[in-house]
Amino acid sequence: MSSTSSSAYYRTVLHDLLLWLPLAALVGVLGGSAAAVFLWALAWVTDTRVAHPQLIWGLPAAGFVVGWLYLKLGQKVEAGNNLLIDEIHDPKAIIPLRMAPLVLLGTLVSHLFGASVGREGTAVQMSGALADQLSRLTRGQPDGRRVLLMAGISTGFAGVFGTPLAGAVFGVEVLALGLMRNNALLPCLVAAFVANATVQLIGHALGVSHTHYSVGAVPEFTLWLGLMVLIAGAAFGGAGKLFADGAHWMGNCFKLIKYAPFRSLLGGSIFALLITGIHWLGWDGGRYLGLGIPVMVEAFAQPLSWLDAPLKLFFTIFSLGAGFKGGEVTPLFYIGATLGNVLAPLLDLPFGLLAGLGFVAVFAGATNTPLACTLMAVELFGAPIAPYALLACAMAHLCSGHSGIYKAQRMGSGKGRPLPREHAKTRLGEWGSQSMKGK
């Protein structure tokens, strides 16, 4: 490289730093503030639901109202996280700001009346919508919008889970299988760390904080333990695939009902009846409502029923398919932690260790983000778990196949053997039909 081209390169780098670092920090403050308020409101509605279990009977009407609001005001933003990913790959129009209040309201209503949904989708969508409003400062350049949207995804993820490293990598890894947009990594890191600090600051004032999980003492790594973790990772990947494919199938079933608000009305009615039926059978149906954090905490410390993972999986894909807002990630944590809890004695591994590995590995399989999930394990459970987490997440990622909860993900290089280059831009939601045509 000549001295002239070298100096031009560093001038460009300096320009980008002066532009992107302040913008990324601003995205972190906006998204972190939104995440903190969301976590506070979510804690309040969850406590209210637990104190008044009869609210479950209001789920059909609540779902109808939210479905009607989205039909009238939110059709352009109903795709949620998939819309953010699509806009990063093919920038078209700035995401309407109304995405933020709509998904916030929809998620709080879902949790208040007991739907089995998560929270990451809400935080990511709010942060992404807020970040995209700043794209006007980049003079409408597509690359600028991409960076801001990736920073918004990282911000929402880091803010709601308290994992800035995982959030930053998630923002660049979730877009395509086998490919990462590392050019946006620094802005995503800055946005994620600022968001995490913002949530801690505002959360302290509001009296909310992130949940802490303990895996206990992590045994020293051996090849035998590594083999057991690989076996567990295959099971975690299968669970992730089952969740992703089941959620898409359930959503397609409910779409047979043409008037969207009726989907949530019918789904909410069936959901309430099923939970009530579980109560009549003497089982605590409340274990499968909302986030299920108390059950996840139990999974790290004591044996649980083998029914917890499959029932949570069913109730979550049913809730999401019926149109209730929230997210998939925290239910995936629940499914993974409870599945790991059941597998622990079979593989002669500690409950805490395998619950922690399932916590991140089922998520890795369902979202195709093994690196972000490994970093999440380190941030949540400590550095000693790293080799086990990487093995479990990599195996889960491989065994989940070319499926995932985000249809807008691109195939990239795929998994296993590299795919032909012409498939790199294929959406994950279109891959099944195209691969069948290829046969």
Coordinates of C-alpha atoms in Angstrom, one line a residue:
M1 CA 0.0 0.0 0.0
S2 CA 1.4 3.4 -1.0
S3 CA 1.8 6.2 1.5
T4 CA -1.0 8.2 -0.3
S5 CA -3.5 5.3 -0.2
S6 CA -2.5 4.5 3.3
S7 CA -3.2 8.1 4.5
A8 CA -6.5 8.1 2.6
Y9 CA -7.5 4.9 4.4
Y10 CA -6.7 6.3 7.8
R11 CA -8.6 9.6 7.1
T12 CA -11.6 7.4 6.2
V13 CA -11.2 5.5 9.4
L14 CA -11.0 8.7 11.4
H15 CA -14.1 10.1 9.7
D16 CA -16.0 6.9 10.4
L17 CA -14.9 6.9 14.1
L18 CA -16.0 10.5 14.5
L19 CA -19.4 9.7 12.9
W20 CA -20.2 6.2 14.2
L21 CA -19.0 6.3 17.8
P22 CA -21.3 9.2 18.9
L23 CA -24.2 7.7 16.8
A24 CA -23.7 4.3 18.3
A25 CA -23.5 5.7 21.8
L26 CA -26.8 7.6 21.1
V27 CA -28.4 4.4 19.9
G28 CA -27.3 2.8 23.1
V29 CA -28.8 5.5 25.3
L30 CA -32.1 5.5 23.4
G31 CA -32.4 1.7 23.2
G32 CA -31.1 1.2 26.8
S33 CA -33.7 3.7 28.1
A34 CA -36.5 2.0 26.3
A35 CA -35.3 -1.5 27.5
A36 CA -35.1 -0.2 31.1
V37 CA -38.6 1.1 31.1
F38 CA -39.8 -2.0 29.4
L39 CA -38.2 -4.3 32.0
W40 CA -39.8 -2.2 34.8
A41 CA -43.3 -2.4 33.1
L42 CA -42.9 -6.1 32.4
A43 CA -42.0 -6.8 36.1
W44 CA -45.2 -4.9 37.1
V45 CA -47.5 -6.7 34.7
T46 CA -46.0 -10.1 35.7
D47 CA -46.5 -9.4 39.4
T48 CA -50.1 -8.4 38.7
R49 CA -50.8 -11.5 36.7
V50 CA -49.3 -13.8 39.4
A51 CA -51.4 -12.0 42.0
H52 CA -54.6 -12.3 39.9
P53 CA -54.5 -15.7 38.0
Q54 CA -58.1 -15.1 36.8
L55 CA -56.7 -12.6 34.3
I56 CA -56.1 -15.6 32.0
W57 CA -59.7 -15.4 31.0
G58 CA -59.1 -11.9 29.6
L59 CA -56.5 -13.2 27.1
P60 CA -59.0 -13.7 24.2
A61 CA -60.3 -10.2 24.4
A62 CA -56.8 -8.7 24.9
G63 CA -55.5 -10.6 21.9
F64 CA -58.4 -9.3 19.8
V65 CA -57.7 -5.7 20.7
V66 CA -54.0 -5.9 20.0
G67 CA -54.7 -7.8 16.8
W68 CA -57.1 -5.0 15.8
L69 CA -54.5 -2.3 16.6
Y70 CA -51.9 -4.0 14.4
L71 CA -54.4 -4.4 11.6
K72 CA -55.3 -0.7 11.7
L73 CA -51.9 0.8 12.6
G74 CA -49.2 -1.8 12.4
Q75 CA -49.4 -3.8 9.2
K76 CA -46.1 -2.2 8.0
V77 CA -44.3 -3.3 11.2
E78 CA -46.0 -6.6 12.0
A79 CA -43.0 -8.6 10.6
G80 CA -41.0 -7.5 13.7
N81 CA -37.5 -8.7 13.9
N82 CA -37.7 -10.1 10.3
L83 CA -38.4 -6.6 9.1
L84 CA -35.2 -5.3 10.7
I85 CA -33.2 -8.1 9.1
D86 CA -34.8 -7.5 5.7
E87 CA -34.0 -3.8 5.9
I88 CA -30.4 -4.5 6.7
H89 CA -30.0 -6.8 3.7
D90 CA -32.2 -4.7 1.3
P91 CA -32.7 -1.1 2.6
K92 CA -36.0 0.3 1.4
A93 CA -37.8 2.6 3.8
I94 CA -37.2 3.9 7.3
I95 CA -39.0 1.8 9.8
P96 CA -42.1 3.6 11.2
L97 CA -41.5 4.9 14.7
R98 CA -44.8 3.4 15.8
M99 CA -43.2 0.0 15.8
A100 CA -41.9 0.9 19.3
P101 CA -45.1 1.7 21.2
L102 CA -47.1 -0.9 19.3
V103 CA -44.8 -3.8 20.2
L104 CA -44.4 -2.5 23.8
L105 CA -48.1 -2.3 24.3
G106 CA -48.7 -5.7 22.6
T107 CA -46.1 -7.4 24.8
L108 CA -47.2 -6.0 28.1
V109 CA -50.8 -7.0 27.3
S110 CA -49.7 -10.5 26.3
H111 CA -47.8 -10.9 29.7
L112 CA -50.5 -9.3 31.8
F113 CA -53.1 -11.9 30.6
G114 CA -50.7 -14.9 30.6
A115 CA -49.5 -15.6 27.1
S116 CA -46.4 -17.8 27.0
V117 CA -44.1 -15.3 25.2
G118 CA -40.7 -13.7 25.7
R119 CA -39.3 -10.2 25.7
E120 CA -36.3 -9.9 23.4
G121 CA -38.3 -9.3 20.3
T122 CA -39.9 -6.2 22.0
A123 CA -36.5 -4.8 23.1
V124 CA -34.9 -5.4 19.7
Q125 CA -37.8 -3.9 17.7
M126 CA -38.0 -0.8 19.9
S127 CA -34.3 -0.2 19.7
G128 CA -34.2 -0.9 16.0
A129 CA -37.1 1.5 15.3
L130 CA -35.4 4.2 17.4
A131 CA -32.0 3.7 15.8
D132 CA -33.5 3.9 12.3
Q133 CA -34.8 7.3 12.9
L134 CA -31.2 8.5 13.2
S135 CA -30.4 7.3 9.7
R136 CA -31.4 10.7 8.4
L137 CA -28.2 11.9 9.9
T138 CA -26.3 9.6 7.5
R139 CA -27.9 11.3 4.5
G140 CA -29.9 8.2 3.7
Q141 CA -26.9 6.1 2.7
P142 CA -27.8 2.4 2.7
D143 CA -24.6 1.3 4.5
G144 CA -25.3 3.9 7.2
R145 CA -28.7 2.5 7.8
R146 CA -27.4 -1.0 8.0
V147 CA -24.9 -0.1 10.7
L148 CA -27.6 1.8 12.7
L149 CA -30.0 -1.1 12.5
M150 CA -27.4 -3.6 13.5
A151 CA -26.5 -1.4 16.4
G152 CA -30.1 -1.2 17.3
I153 CA -30.4 -5.0 17.4
S154 CA -27.3 -5.2 19.6
T155 CA -28.7 -2.5 21.9
G156 CA -32.0 -4.2 22.4
F157 CA -30.4 -7.6 23.0
A158 CA -27.7 -6.3 25.4
G159 CA -30.2 -4.1 27.3
V160 CA -32.8 -6.7 28.0
F161 CA -30.4 -9.5 29.0
G162 CA -27.5 -7.6 30.4
T163 CA -25.0 -9.2 28.1
P164 CA -23.2 -6.5 26.0
L165 CA -20.6 -8.8 24.4
A166 CA -23.3 -11.3 23.3
G167 CA -25.5 -8.5 22.1
A168 CA -22.8 -6.9 20.0
V169 CA -22.0 -10.2 18.3
F170 CA -25.6 -11.2 17.9
G171 CA -26.2 -8.0 15.9
V172 CA -23.7 -9.0 13.3
E173 CA -24.2 -12.8 13.4
V174 CA -27.9 -13.1 13.2
L175 CA -28.2 -11.7 9.7
A176 CA -26.9 -14.7 7.7
L177 CA -25.8 -18.3 8.3
G178 CA -22.0 -18.5 8.2
L179 CA -21.4 -14.9 7.4
M180 CA -20.8 -11.9 9.7
R181 CA -20.8 -8.2 8.9
N182 CA -17.7 -7.5 11.0
N183 CA -17.5 -3.9 9.6
A184 CA -20.3 -3.0 12.0
L185 CA -18.8 -4.8 15.1
L186 CA -17.3 -1.7 16.7
P187 CA -20.5 0.4 16.6
C188 CA -22.4 -2.6 17.8
L189 CA -20.0 -3.0 20.7
V190 CA -20.3 0.7 21.7
A191 CA -24.1 0.6 21.4
A192 CA -24.3 -2.6 23.5
F193 CA -22.1 -1.4 26.3
V194 CA -23.8 2.0 26.5
A195 CA -27.2 0.3 26.5
N196 CA -26.2 -2.1 29.3
A197 CA -24.9 0.8 31.4
T198 CA -28.0 2.8 30.7
V199 CA -30.3 -0.1 31.8
Q200 CA -28.2 -0.5 35.0
L201 CA -28.5 3.2 35.8
I202 CA -32.2 3.6 35.1
G203 CA -33.0 0.1 36.3
H204 CA -31.4 1.0 39.7
A205 CA -33.6 4.0 39.9
L206 CA -36.7 2.0 39.0
G207 CA -35.9 -0.9 41.2
V208 CA -35.4 -3.6 38.5
S209 CA -32.4 -5.7 37.6
H210 CA -31.4 -8.7 35.5
T211 CA -31.9 -12.2 36.8
H212 CA -28.7 -14.0 38.0
Y213 CA -28.3 -17.7 37.4
S214 CA -25.7 -19.9 39.1
V215 CA -24.3 -23.0 37.4
G216 CA -22.2 -23.9 40.5
A217 CA -18.7 -25.2 40.3
V218 CA -17.7 -26.0 36.7
P219 CA -15.7 -29.3 36.4
E220 CA -12.3 -29.2 34.7
F221 CA -12.6 -30.0 31.0
T222 CA -11.9 -33.6 29.9
L223 CA -12.5 -35.4 26.6
W224 CA -15.2 -37.6 28.2
L225 CA -17.1 -34.6 29.5
G226 CA -16.7 -32.9 26.1
L227 CA -18.2 -36.0 24.5
M228 CA -21.2 -35.9 26.9
V229 CA -21.7 -32.2 26.1
L230 CA -21.7 -32.9 22.4
I231 CA -24.4 -35.5 22.9
A232 CA -26.4 -33.0 24.9
G233 CA -25.7 -30.3 22.2
A234 CA -27.3 -32.6 19.6
A235 CA -30.4 -32.8 21.7
F236 CA -30.4 -29.0 22.2
G237 CA -30.1 -28.5 18.5
G238 CA -33.1 -30.8 17.9
A239 CA -35.1 -28.9 20.4
G240 CA -34.2 -25.6 18.7
K241 CA -35.2 -27.0 15.3
L242 CA -38.5 -28.4 16.7
F243 CA -39.3 -25.0 18.1
A244 CA -38.5 -23.0 15.0
D245 CA -40.3 -25.4 12.6
G246 CA -43.2 -25.7 15.0
A247 CA -43.6 -21.9 15.4
H248 CA -43.7 -21.4 11.6
W249 CA -46.2 -24.3 11.2
M250 CA -48.4 -23.0 13.9
G251 CA -48.3 -19.5 12.4
N252 CA -49.4 -20.8 9.0
C253 CA -52.2 -22.7 10.6
F254 CA -53.6 -19.6 12.3
K255 CA -53.2 -17.6 9.1
L256 CA -56.0 -19.8 7.7
I257 CA -58.2 -17.4 9.7
K258 CA -58.2 -14.4 7.3
Y259 CA -59.3 -11.7 9.8
A260 CA -56.2 -11.3 12.0
P261 CA -57.9 -10.2 15.3
F262 CA -59.9 -13.4 15.3
R263 CA -56.7 -15.5 15.4
S264 CA -55.8 -14.1 18.8
L265 CA -59.4 -14.3 20.0
L266 CA -59.6 -18.0 19.1
G267 CA -56.0 -18.8 20.2
G268 CA -56.5 -17.0 23.5
S269 CA -59.7 -18.9 24.2
I270 CA -58.1 -22.3 23.5
F271 CA -55.0 -21.3 25.5
A272 CA -57.0 -20.3 28.6
L273 CA -59.0 -23.5 28.4
L274 CA -55.8 -25.6 28.2
I275 CA -54.2 -23.9 31.1
T276 CA -57.4 -24.3 33.2
G277 CA -57.5 -28.0 32.2
I278 CA -53.9 -28.5 33.4
H279 CA -54.9 -27.0 36.8
W280 CA -57.9 -29.4 37.0
L281 CA -55.5 -32.3 36.5
G282 CA -53.5 -31.1 39.5
W283 CA -50.5 -29.6 37.6
D284 CA -49.4 -26.0 38.0
G285 CA -50.2 -24.4 34.6
G286 CA -48.8 -21.1 35.8
R287 CA -45.3 -22.6 35.2
Y288 CA -45.9 -22.1 31.5
L289 CA -47.2 -18.5 31.5
G290 CA -45.1 -15.5 30.7
L291 CA -41.3 -15.7 30.9
G292 CA -41.2 -18.6 33.4
I293 CA -38.1 -17.2 35.1
P294 CA -38.8 -18.9 38.5
V295 CA -38.8 -22.3 36.7
M296 CA -35.5 -21.5 35.0
V297 CA -33.9 -20.7 38.4
E298 CA -35.2 -24.0 39.7
A299 CA -33.6 -25.8 36.8
F300 CA -30.1 -24.9 37.9
A301 CA -30.6 -26.3 41.4
Q302 CA -33.0 -29.3 41.6
P303 CA -34.6 -32.0 39.4
L304 CA -37.6 -31.0 37.4
S305 CA -40.3 -32.8 35.5
W306 CA -39.6 -34.0 32.0
L307 CA -42.9 -32.3 31.0
D308 CA -41.6 -28.7 31.6
A309 CA -39.6 -28.4 28.3
P310 CA -42.2 -29.9 25.9
L311 CA -45.2 -28.1 27.5
K312 CA -43.4 -24.7 27.4
L313 CA -42.4 -25.3 23.8
F314 CA -46.0 -26.1 22.9
F315 CA -47.6 -23.2 24.8
T316 CA -45.0 -20.7 23.3
I317 CA -45.4 -21.7 19.7
F318 CA -49.2 -21.7 20.2
S319 CA -49.1 -18.2 21.7
L320 CA -46.8 -16.8 19.0
G321 CA -48.7 -18.5 16.2
A322 CA -52.0 -17.0 17.5
G323 CA -50.4 -13.5 17.1
F324 CA -49.5 -12.6 20.7
K325 CA -46.5 -10.3 20.8
G326 CA -43.3 -10.7 22.8
G327 CA -40.4 -12.8 21.6
E328 CA -39.0 -16.3 21.4
V329 CA -35.7 -16.1 23.2
T330 CA -36.6 -16.3 26.9
P331 CA -38.9 -19.3 26.2
L332 CA -36.0 -20.9 24.4
F333 CA -33.9 -20.3 27.5
Y334 CA -36.6 -22.0 29.6
I335 CA -36.8 -24.9 27.2
G336 CA -33.1 -25.3 27.1
A337 CA -32.6 -25.0 30.9
T338 CA -35.3 -27.5 31.7
L339 CA -34.2 -29.9 29.0
G340 CA -30.7 -29.8 30.3
N341 CA -32.0 -30.4 33.8
V342 CA -33.6 -33.6 32.6
L343 CA -30.6 -34.8 30.6
A344 CA -28.1 -34.1 33.5
P345 CA -28.6 -37.4 35.4
L346 CA -28.6 -39.4 32.1
L347 CA -25.2 -38.0 31.1
D348 CA -23.9 -37.9 34.7
L349 CA -23.4 -34.1 34.6
P350 CA -24.2 -31.5 37.2
F351 CA -27.7 -30.0 37.0
G352 CA -26.4 -26.4 37.0
L353 CA -23.8 -27.1 34.2
L354 CA -26.2 -28.8 31.8
A355 CA -29.1 -26.3 32.6
G356 CA -26.7 -23.5 31.7
L357 CA -25.6 -25.1 28.5
G358 CA -29.1 -25.9 27.5
F359 CA -30.0 -22.3 28.3
V360 CA -27.8 -21.0 25.6
A361 CA -27.5 -23.9 23.2
V362 CA -31.2 -24.3 22.3
F363 CA -31.2 -20.6 21.6
A364 CA -28.1 -21.1 19.4
G365 CA -29.8 -23.8 17.4
A366 CA -33.0 -21.8 16.9
T367 CA -31.3 -18.5 15.9
N368 CA -28.2 -19.8 14.2
T369 CA -25.9 -17.7 16.4
P370 CA -23.4 -20.0 18.2
L371 CA -20.8 -17.4 18.8
A372 CA -23.1 -14.9 20.4
C373 CA -24.6 -17.6 22.6
T374 CA -21.2 -18.8 23.7
L375 CA -20.3 -15.3 24.8
M376 CA -23.7 -15.1 26.6
A377 CA -22.8 -18.2 28.5
V378 CA -19.5 -16.6 29.6
E379 CA -21.2 -13.3 30.6
L380 CA -24.0 -15.1 32.5
F381 CA -22.2 -18.0 34.1
G382 CA -18.5 -17.2 34.1
A383 CA -15.4 -17.9 32.0
P384 CA -14.8 -21.5 33.1
I385 CA -17.9 -22.6 31.2
A386 CA -16.5 -21.4 27.8
P387 CA -15.2 -24.6 26.3
Y388 CA -18.4 -26.5 27.2
A389 CA -20.6 -23.7 25.9
L390 CA -18.7 -23.5 22.6
L391 CA -19.0 -27.3 22.1
A392 CA -22.7 -27.3 23.0
C393 CA -23.6 -24.3 20.9
A394 CA -21.6 -25.4 17.9
M395 CA -23.2 -28.9 18.0
A396 CA -26.7 -27.4 18.5
H397 CA -26.1 -25.0 15.6
L398 CA -25.1 -27.9 13.3
C399 CA -27.9 -30.2 14.4
S400 CA -30.7 -27.6 14.0
G401 CA -30.2 -27.7 10.2
H402 CA -31.2 -24.9 7.8
S403 CA -34.0 -23.7 9.9
G404 CA -34.5 -20.9 12.5
I405 CA -37.0 -18.6 14.1
Y406 CA -36.1 -15.7 11.9
K407 CA -37.3 -16.3 8.3
A408 CA -35.5 -13.2 7.0
Q409 CA -32.0 -14.7 7.8
R410 CA -30.0 -15.3 4.7
M411 CA -28.4 -18.6 3.9
G412 CA -24.9 -17.1 3.7
S413 CA -22.5 -20.1 3.5
G414 CA -24.9 -22.4 5.1
K415 CA -23.9 -25.2 7.5
G416 CA -21.6 -28.1 7.0
R417 CA -20.4 -28.1 3.4
P418 CA -20.5 -24.6 1.8
L419 CA -23.5 -23.8 -0.3
P420 CA -23.3 -22.6 -3.9
R421 CA -22.8 -18.8 -4.1
E422 CA -26.2 -18.2 -5.7
H423 CA -27.9 -19.3 -2.5
A424 CA -26.1 -16.7 -0.3
K425 CA -29.0 -14.2 -0.5
T426 CA -31.8 -16.7 -0.1
R427 CA -34.1 -16.0 2.9
L428 CA -34.3 -18.8 5.4
G429 CA -38.1 -18.8 5.0
E430 CA -37.7 -19.5 1.3
W431 CA -35.0 -22.1 1.6
G432 CA -37.3 -25.1 2.1
S433 CA -39.3 -24.6 -1.1
Q434 CA -36.2 -23.7 -3.2
S435 CA -34.3 -26.8 -2.0
M436 CA -37.3 -29.0 -2.8
K437 CA -37.5 -27.5 -6.3
G438 CA -33.8 -28.3 -6.6
K439 CA -34.5 -31.9 -6.0

